[in-house]
Short mmCIF file of C-alpha atoms and ligand atoms in Angstrom, two decimals:
data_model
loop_
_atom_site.label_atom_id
_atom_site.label_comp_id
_atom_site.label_asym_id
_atom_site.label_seq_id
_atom_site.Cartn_x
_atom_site.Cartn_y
_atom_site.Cartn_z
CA UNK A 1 15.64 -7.48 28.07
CA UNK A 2 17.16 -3.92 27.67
CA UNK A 3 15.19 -1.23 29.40
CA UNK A 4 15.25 2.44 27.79
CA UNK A 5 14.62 5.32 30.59
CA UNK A 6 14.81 8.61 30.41
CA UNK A 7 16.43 11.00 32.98
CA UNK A 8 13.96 12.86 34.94
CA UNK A 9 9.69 12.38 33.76
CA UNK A 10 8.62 9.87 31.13
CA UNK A 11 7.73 11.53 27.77
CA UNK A 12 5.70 10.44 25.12
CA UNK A 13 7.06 10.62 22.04
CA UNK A 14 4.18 11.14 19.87
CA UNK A 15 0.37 11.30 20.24
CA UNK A 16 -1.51 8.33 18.33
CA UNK A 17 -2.98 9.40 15.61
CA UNK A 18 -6.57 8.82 14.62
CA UNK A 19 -5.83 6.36 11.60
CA UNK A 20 -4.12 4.22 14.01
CA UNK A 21 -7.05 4.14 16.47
CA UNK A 22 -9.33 3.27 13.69
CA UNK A 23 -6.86 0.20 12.25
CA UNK A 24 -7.08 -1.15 15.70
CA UNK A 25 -10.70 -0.83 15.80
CA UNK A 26 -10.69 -2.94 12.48
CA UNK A 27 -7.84 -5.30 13.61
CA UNK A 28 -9.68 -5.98 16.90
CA UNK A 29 -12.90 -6.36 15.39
CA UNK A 30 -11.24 -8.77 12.78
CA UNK A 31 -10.28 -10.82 14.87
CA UNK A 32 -13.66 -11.53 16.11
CA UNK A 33 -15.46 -11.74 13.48
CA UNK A 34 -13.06 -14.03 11.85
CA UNK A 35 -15.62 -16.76 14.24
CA UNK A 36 -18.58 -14.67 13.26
CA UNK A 37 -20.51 -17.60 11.64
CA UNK A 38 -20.19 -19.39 14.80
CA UNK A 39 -21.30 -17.04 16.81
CA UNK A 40 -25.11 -16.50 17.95
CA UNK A 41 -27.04 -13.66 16.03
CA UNK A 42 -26.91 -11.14 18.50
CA UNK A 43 -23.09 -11.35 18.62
CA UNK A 44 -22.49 -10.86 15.52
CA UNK A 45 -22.52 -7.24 15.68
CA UNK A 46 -18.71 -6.71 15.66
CA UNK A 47 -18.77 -6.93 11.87
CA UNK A 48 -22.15 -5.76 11.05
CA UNK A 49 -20.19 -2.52 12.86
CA UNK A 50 -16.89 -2.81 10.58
CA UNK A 51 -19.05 -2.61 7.68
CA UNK A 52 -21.26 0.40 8.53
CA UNK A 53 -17.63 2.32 10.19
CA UNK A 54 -16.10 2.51 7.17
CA UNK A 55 -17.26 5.07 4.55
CA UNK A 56 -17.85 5.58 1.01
CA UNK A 57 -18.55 1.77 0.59
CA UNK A 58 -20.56 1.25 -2.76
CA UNK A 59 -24.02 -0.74 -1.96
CA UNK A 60 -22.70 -3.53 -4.11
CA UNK A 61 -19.06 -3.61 -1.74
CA UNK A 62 -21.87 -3.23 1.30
CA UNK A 63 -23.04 -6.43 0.62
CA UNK A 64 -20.16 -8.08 0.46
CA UNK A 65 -19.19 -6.83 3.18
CA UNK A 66 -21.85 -8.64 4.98
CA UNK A 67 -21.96 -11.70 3.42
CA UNK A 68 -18.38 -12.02 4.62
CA UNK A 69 -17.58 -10.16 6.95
CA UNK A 70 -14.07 -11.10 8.30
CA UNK A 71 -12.66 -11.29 4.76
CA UNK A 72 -14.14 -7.66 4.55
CA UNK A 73 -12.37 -6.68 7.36
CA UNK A 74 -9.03 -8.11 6.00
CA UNK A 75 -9.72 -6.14 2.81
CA UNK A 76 -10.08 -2.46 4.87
CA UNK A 77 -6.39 -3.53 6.75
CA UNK A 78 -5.08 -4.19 2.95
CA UNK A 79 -6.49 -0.81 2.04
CA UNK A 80 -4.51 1.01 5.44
CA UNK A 81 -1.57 -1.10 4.11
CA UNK A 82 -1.33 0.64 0.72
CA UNK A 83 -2.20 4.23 1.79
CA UNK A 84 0.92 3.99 4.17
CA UNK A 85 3.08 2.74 1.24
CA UNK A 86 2.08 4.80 -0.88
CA UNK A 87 3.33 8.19 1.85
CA UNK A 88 6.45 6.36 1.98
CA UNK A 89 6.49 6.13 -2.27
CA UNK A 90 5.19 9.67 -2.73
CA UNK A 91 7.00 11.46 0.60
CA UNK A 92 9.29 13.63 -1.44
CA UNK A 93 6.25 14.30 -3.90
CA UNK A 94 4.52 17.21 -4.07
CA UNK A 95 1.44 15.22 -3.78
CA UNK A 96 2.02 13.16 -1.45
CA UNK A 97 -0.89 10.92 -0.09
CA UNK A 98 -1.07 12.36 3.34
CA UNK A 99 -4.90 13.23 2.54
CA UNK A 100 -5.80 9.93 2.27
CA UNK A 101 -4.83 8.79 5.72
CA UNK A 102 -7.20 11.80 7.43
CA UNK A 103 -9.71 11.39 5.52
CA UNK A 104 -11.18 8.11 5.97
CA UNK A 105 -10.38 4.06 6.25
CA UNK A 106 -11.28 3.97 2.50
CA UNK A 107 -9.11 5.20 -0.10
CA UNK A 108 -11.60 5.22 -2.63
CA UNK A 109 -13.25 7.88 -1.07
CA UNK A 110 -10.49 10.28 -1.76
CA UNK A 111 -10.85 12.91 -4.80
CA UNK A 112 -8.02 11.38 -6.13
CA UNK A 113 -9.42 8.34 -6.99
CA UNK A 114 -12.46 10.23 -8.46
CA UNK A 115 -10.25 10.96 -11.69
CA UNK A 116 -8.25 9.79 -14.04
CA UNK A 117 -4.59 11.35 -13.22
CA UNK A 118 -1.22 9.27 -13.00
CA UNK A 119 -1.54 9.52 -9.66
CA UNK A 120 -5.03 7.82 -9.14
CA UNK A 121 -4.25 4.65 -11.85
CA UNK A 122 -1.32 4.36 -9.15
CA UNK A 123 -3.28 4.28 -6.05
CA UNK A 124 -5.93 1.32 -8.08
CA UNK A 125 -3.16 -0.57 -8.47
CA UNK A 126 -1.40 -0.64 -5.25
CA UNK A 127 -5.00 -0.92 -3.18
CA UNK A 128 -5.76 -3.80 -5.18
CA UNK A 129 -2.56 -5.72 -4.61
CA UNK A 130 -2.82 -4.52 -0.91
CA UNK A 131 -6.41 -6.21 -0.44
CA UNK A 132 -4.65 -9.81 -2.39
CA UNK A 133 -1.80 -9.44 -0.61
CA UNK A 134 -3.42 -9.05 3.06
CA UNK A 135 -5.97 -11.73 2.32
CA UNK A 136 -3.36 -14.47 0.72
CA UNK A 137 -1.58 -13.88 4.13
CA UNK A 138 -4.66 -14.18 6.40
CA UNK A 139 -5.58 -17.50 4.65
CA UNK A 140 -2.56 -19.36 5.80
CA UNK A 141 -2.31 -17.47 8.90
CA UNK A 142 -5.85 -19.00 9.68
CA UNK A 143 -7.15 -15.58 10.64
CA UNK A 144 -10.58 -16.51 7.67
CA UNK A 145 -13.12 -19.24 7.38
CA UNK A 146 -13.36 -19.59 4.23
CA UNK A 147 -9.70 -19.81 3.24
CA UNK A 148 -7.10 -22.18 4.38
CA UNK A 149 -3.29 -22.52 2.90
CA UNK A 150 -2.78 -22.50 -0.89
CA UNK A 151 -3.01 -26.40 -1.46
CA UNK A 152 -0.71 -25.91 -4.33
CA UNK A 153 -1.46 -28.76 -5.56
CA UNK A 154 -1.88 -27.56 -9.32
CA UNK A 155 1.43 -25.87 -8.86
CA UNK A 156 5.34 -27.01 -10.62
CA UNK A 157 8.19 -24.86 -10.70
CA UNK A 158 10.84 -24.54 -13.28
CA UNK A 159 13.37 -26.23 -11.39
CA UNK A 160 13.93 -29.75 -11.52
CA UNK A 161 12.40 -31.06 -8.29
CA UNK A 162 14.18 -34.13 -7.92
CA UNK A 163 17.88 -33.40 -8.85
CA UNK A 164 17.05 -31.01 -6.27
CA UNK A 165 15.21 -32.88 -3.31
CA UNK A 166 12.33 -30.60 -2.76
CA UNK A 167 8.63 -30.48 -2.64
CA UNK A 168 6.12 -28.90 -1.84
CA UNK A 169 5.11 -28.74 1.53
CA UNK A 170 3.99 -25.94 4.42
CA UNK A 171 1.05 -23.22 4.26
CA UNK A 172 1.66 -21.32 1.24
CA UNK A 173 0.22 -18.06 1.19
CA UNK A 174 -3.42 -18.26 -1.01
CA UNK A 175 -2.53 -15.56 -3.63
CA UNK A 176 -5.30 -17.15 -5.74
CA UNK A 177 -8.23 -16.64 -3.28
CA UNK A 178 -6.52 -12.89 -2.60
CA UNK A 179 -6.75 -12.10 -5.79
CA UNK A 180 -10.54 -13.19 -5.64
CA UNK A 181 -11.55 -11.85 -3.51
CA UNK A 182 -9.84 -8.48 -4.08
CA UNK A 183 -11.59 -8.46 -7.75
CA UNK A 184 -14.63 -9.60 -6.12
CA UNK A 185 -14.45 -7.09 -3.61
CA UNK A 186 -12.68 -3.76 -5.49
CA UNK A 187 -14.07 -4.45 -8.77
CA UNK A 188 -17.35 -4.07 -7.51
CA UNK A 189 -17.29 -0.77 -7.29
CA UNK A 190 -17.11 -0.22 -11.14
CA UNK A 191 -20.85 -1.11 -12.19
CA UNK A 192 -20.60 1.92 -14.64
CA UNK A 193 -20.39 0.73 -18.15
CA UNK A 194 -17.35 3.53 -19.24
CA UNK A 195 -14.31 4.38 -19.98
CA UNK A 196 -13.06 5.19 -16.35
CA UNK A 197 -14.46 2.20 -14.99
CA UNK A 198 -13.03 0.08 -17.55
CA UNK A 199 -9.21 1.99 -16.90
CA UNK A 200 -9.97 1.31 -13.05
CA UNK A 201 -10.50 -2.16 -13.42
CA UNK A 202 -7.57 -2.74 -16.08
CA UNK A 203 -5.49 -0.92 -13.12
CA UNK A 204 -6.46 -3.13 -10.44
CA UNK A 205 -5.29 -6.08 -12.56
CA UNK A 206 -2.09 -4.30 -13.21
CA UNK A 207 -1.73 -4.44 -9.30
CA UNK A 208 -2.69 -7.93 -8.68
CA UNK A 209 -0.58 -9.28 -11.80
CA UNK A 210 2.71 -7.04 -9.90
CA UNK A 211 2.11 -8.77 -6.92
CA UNK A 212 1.77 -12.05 -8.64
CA UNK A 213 5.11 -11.56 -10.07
CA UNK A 214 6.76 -11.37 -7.11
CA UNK A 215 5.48 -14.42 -4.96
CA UNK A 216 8.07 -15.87 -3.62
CA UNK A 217 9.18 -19.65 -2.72
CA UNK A 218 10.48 -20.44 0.76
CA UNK A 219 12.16 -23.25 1.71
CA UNK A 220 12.91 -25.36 5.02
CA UNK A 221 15.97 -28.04 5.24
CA UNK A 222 14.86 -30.88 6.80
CA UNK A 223 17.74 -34.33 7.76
CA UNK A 224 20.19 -34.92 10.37
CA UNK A 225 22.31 -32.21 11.61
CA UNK A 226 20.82 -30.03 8.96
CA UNK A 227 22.25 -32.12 5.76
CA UNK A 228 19.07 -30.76 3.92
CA UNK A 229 18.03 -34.17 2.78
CA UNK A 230 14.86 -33.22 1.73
CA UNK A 231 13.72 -29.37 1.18
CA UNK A 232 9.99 -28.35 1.93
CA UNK A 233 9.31 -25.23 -0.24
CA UNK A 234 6.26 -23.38 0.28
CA UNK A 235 5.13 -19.87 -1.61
CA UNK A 236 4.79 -16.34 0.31
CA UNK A 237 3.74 -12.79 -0.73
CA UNK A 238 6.76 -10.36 -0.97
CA UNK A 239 7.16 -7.61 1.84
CA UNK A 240 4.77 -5.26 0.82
CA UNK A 241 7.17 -2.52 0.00
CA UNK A 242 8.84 -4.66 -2.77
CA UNK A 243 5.39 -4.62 -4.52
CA UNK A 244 4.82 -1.08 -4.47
CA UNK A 245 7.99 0.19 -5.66
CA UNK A 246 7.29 -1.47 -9.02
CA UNK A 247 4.07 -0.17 -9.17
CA UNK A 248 6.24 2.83 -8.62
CA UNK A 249 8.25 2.34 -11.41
CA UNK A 250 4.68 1.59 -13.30
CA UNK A 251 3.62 4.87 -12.47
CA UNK A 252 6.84 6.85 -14.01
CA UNK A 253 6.12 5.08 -17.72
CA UNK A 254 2.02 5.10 -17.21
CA UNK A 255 0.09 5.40 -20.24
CA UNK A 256 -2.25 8.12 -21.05
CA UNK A 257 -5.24 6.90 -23.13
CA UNK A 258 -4.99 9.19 -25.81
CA UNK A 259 -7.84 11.57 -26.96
CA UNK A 260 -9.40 9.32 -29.75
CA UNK A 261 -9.55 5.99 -28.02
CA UNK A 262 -11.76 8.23 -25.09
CA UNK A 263 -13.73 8.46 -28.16
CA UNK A 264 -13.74 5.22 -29.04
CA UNK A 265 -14.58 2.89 -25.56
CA UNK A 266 -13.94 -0.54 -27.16
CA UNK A 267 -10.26 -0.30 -27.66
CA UNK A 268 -9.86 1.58 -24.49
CA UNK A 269 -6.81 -0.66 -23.51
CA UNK A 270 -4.73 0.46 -26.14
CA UNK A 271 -2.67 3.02 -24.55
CA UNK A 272 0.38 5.67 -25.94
CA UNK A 273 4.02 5.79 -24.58
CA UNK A 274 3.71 9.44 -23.19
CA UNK A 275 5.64 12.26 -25.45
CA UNK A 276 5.89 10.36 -28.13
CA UNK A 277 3.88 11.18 -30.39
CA UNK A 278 4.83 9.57 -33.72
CA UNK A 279 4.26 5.90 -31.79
CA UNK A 280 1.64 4.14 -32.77
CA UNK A 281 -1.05 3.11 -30.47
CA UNK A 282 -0.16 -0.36 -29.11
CA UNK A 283 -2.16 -2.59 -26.94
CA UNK A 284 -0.52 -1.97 -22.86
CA UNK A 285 1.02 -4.80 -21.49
CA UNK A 286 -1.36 -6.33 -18.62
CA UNK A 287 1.34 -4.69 -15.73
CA UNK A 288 1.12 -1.37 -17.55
CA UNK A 289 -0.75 1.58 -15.91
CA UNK A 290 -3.49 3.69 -17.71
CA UNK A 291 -4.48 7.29 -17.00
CA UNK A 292 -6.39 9.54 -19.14
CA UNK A 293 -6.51 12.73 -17.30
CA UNK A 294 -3.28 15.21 -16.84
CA UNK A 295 -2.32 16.00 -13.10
CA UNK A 296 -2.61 19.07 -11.75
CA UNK A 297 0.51 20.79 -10.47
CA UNK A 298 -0.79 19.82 -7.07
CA UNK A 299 1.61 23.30 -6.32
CA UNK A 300 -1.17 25.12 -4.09
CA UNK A 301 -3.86 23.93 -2.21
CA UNK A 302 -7.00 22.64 -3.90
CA UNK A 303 -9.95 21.44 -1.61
CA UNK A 304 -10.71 19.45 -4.87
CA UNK A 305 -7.88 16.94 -4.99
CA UNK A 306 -7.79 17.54 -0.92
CA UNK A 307 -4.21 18.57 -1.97
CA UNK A 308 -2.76 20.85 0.72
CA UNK A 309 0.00 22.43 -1.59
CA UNK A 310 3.72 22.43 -0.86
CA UNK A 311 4.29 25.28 1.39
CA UNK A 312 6.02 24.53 4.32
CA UNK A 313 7.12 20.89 2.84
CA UNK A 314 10.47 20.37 3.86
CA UNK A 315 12.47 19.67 0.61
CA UNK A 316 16.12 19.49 0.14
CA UNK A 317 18.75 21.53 -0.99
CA UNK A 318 20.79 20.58 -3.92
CA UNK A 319 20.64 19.03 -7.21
CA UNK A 320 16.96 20.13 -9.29
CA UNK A 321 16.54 16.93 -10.40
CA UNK A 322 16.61 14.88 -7.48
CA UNK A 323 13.53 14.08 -6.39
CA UNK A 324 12.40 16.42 -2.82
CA UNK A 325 14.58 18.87 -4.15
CA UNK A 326 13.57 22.82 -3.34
CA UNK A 327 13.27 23.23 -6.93
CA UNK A 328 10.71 20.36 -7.65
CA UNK A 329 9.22 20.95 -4.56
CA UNK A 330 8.23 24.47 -4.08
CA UNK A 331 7.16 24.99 -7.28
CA UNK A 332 9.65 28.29 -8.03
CA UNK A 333 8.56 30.01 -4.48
CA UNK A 334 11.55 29.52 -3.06
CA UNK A 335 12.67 28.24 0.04
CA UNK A 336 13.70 29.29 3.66
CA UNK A 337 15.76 28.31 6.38
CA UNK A 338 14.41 27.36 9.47
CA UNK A 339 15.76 25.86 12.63
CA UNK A 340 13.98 22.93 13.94
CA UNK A 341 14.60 21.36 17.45
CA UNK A 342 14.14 18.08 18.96
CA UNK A 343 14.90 15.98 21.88
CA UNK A 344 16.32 12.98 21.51
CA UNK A 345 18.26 10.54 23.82
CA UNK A 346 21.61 10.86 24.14
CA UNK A 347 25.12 10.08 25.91
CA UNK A 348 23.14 6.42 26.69
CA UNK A 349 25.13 4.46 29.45
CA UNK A 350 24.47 0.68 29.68
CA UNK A 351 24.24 -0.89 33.20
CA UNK A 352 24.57 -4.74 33.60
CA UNK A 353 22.15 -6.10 33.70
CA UNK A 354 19.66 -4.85 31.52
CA UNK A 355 19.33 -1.35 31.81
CA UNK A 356 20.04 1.23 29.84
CA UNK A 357 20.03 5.30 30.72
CA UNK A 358 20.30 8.23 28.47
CA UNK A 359 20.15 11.69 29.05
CA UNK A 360 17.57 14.23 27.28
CA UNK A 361 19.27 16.39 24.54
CA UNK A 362 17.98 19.18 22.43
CA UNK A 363 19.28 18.53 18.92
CA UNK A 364 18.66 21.47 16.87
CA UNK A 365 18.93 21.18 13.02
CA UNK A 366 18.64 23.36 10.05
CA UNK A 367 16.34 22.54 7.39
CA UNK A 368 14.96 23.94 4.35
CA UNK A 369 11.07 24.16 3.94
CA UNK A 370 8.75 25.64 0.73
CA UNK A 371 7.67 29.46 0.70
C1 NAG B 1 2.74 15.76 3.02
O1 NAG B 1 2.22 17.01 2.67
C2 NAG B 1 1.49 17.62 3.69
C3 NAG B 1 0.85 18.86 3.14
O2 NAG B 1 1.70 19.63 2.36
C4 NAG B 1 2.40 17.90 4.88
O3 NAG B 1 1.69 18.50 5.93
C5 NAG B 1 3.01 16.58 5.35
O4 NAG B 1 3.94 16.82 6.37
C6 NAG B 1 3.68 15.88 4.19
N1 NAG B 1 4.12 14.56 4.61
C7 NAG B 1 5.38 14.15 4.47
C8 NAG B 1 5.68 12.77 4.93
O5 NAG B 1 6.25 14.85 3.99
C1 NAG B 2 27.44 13.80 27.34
O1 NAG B 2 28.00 13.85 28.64
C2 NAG B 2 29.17 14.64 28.74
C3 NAG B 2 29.74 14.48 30.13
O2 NAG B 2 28.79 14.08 31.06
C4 NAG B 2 28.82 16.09 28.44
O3 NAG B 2 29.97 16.89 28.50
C5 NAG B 2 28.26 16.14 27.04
O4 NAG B 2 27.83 17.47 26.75
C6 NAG B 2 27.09 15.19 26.90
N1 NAG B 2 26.71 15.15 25.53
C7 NAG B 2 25.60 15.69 25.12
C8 NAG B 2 25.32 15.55 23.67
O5 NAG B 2 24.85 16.25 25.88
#
């Protein structure tokens, strides 16, 4: 074990923020209601608790929540999962998802999510494959009742099992009861009969079918000395991130829903490459996105997005187009120079055995921020 200290007094390095006290609230409560139904009435509170904590739940997603619980509870971690993916997606956008983590555990409550911008068909998407992806991985991690491993035993894959020794074998992640339950769960909230509810929904497939595309297969060698006799091949979600940069990409060639199809609700899910014009309307592939509103500049603040605007956003000097850049970012305001300081450890020496010492040192860097 290697040992980090500090010369002189311990420091923290940051505070914890709020979100992260209310994940652990939902992660700790998780994991006990996850034996909920064999607990005694009066203990069951734990979950009764998750579902009343977090806001903006619809009264259909409310009783879900009760009926199960511990799946529920899986669903709000899947939910914390996208909003941080999507800061790290949008961090050198001028929107850039940062209201959504204050806010509240529930994305949906956001204002974003009220409307129909590029950036909202991006957020359905990625929630719903957050909630499949979180609950395919608490299935085979045992953490629900009412899902085991995948049993895959419906499932063949292209290759030619035999010429290559493998089968399947393992816990594979249950992207099937994910995806349930994260229709059953998000989908809910769209009882409305029109057109936004319909693009919401078609969005939160677009999510789940991206993260279907990228399950993975696994594989374990199993003979003497490691001759890989036999392979054992089990499936897995992707890391997370993989998942949301193509819903990234999604997002940069999103379709708006042009004027006459709002019109015309039945063949809502016929969307219009953006700028051009001449096209003709063609039915959207199932992993395309659909938006029907045009984003603000998101430039200043606007208490109705809950968008903060972009001055003081650190952006970065150089080339307009690259994305961050003081150009993009500040909106023509220009930027300034300021000097920003931190300490960090430095000048580490290593003593055997295991400790390791640094000094304190102020490292002072320029950087360019918004007007
Ligand atoms: C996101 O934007 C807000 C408001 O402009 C800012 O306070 C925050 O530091 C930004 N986050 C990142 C990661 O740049
Ligand atoms: C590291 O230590 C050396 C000698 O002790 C000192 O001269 C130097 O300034 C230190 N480096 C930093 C970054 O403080």
């Amino acid at each position: 074990m290697i040992q980090l200290h500090g010369s002189g007094e311990k420091h923290r390095m940051h505070k914890t923020p709020p979100l992260v006290i209310i994940l652990m609230l939902l992660i700790l409560s998780s994991k006990a209601s996850s034996r909920d139904n064999m607990l005694p009435n009066h203990l069951r509170l734990n979950s009764a608790l998750t579902c009343r904590l977090v806001g903006g739940l619809t009264r259909e997603q409310r009783t879900i929540c009760h009926e199960s619980p511990d799946a529920a509870a899986i669903a709000f971690e899947g939910l914390q999962l996208a909003v941080k993916e999507c800061q790290h997606q949008f961090r050198w956008h001028r929107w850039n998802c940062s209201s959504l983590a204050v806010k509240s555990s529930n994305p949906h409550t956001s204002g974003i999510m009220k409307r129909g911008y590029r950036e909202s068909s991006f957020l359905y998407a990625l929630t719903a494959a957050g909630v499949a992806h979180s609950i395919a991985r608490a299935c085979a991690q045992g953490r629900l009742l009412s899902c085991g491993c995948d049993p895959l035993g419906y499932a063949s894959h292209p290759r030619d099992r035999r010429a290559n020794k493998w089968e399947w074998s393992g816990c594979s992640h249950n992207l099937a009861f994910g995806i349930e339950f994260s229709k059953k769960f998000l989908d809910a909230r769209e009882q409305e009969d029109d057109l936004q509810s319909r693009i919401n929904v078609h969005n939160n497939d677009a999510g789940r079918s991206i993260l279907s595309s990228h399950m993975e297969v696994r594989c374990k060698c199993h003979g003497l000395s490691g001759s890989c006799q036999l392979r054992t091949c089990w499936r897995a979600t992707p890391d997370f991130r993989v998942v949301a940069s193509t819903i990234k990409r999604q997002y940069r060639k999103a379709l708006i829903v042009a004027q006459e199809e709002l019109n015309n609700g039945l063949s809502v899910l016929r969307g219009r490459p953006r700028g051009r014009r001449r096209s003709r309307a063609r039915p959207a592939p199932k992993t395309s996105l659909l938006f029907f509103e045009k984003s603000p500049s998101f430039c200043e603040a606007d208490p109705k997005t809950e968008s903060a605007g972009t001055s003081g956003r650190v952006c970065r000097i150089g080339r307009t187009s690259r994305s961050g850049s003081c150009d993009l970012l500040c909106c023509g305001r220009g930027h300034a120079l300021i000097r920003k300081s931190s300490i960090k450890p430095c000048n580490c020496t290593f003593h055997w055995c295991c400790r390791v010492d640094c000094q304190r040192c102020r490292d002072d860097k320029w950087v360019a921020v918004c007007k």
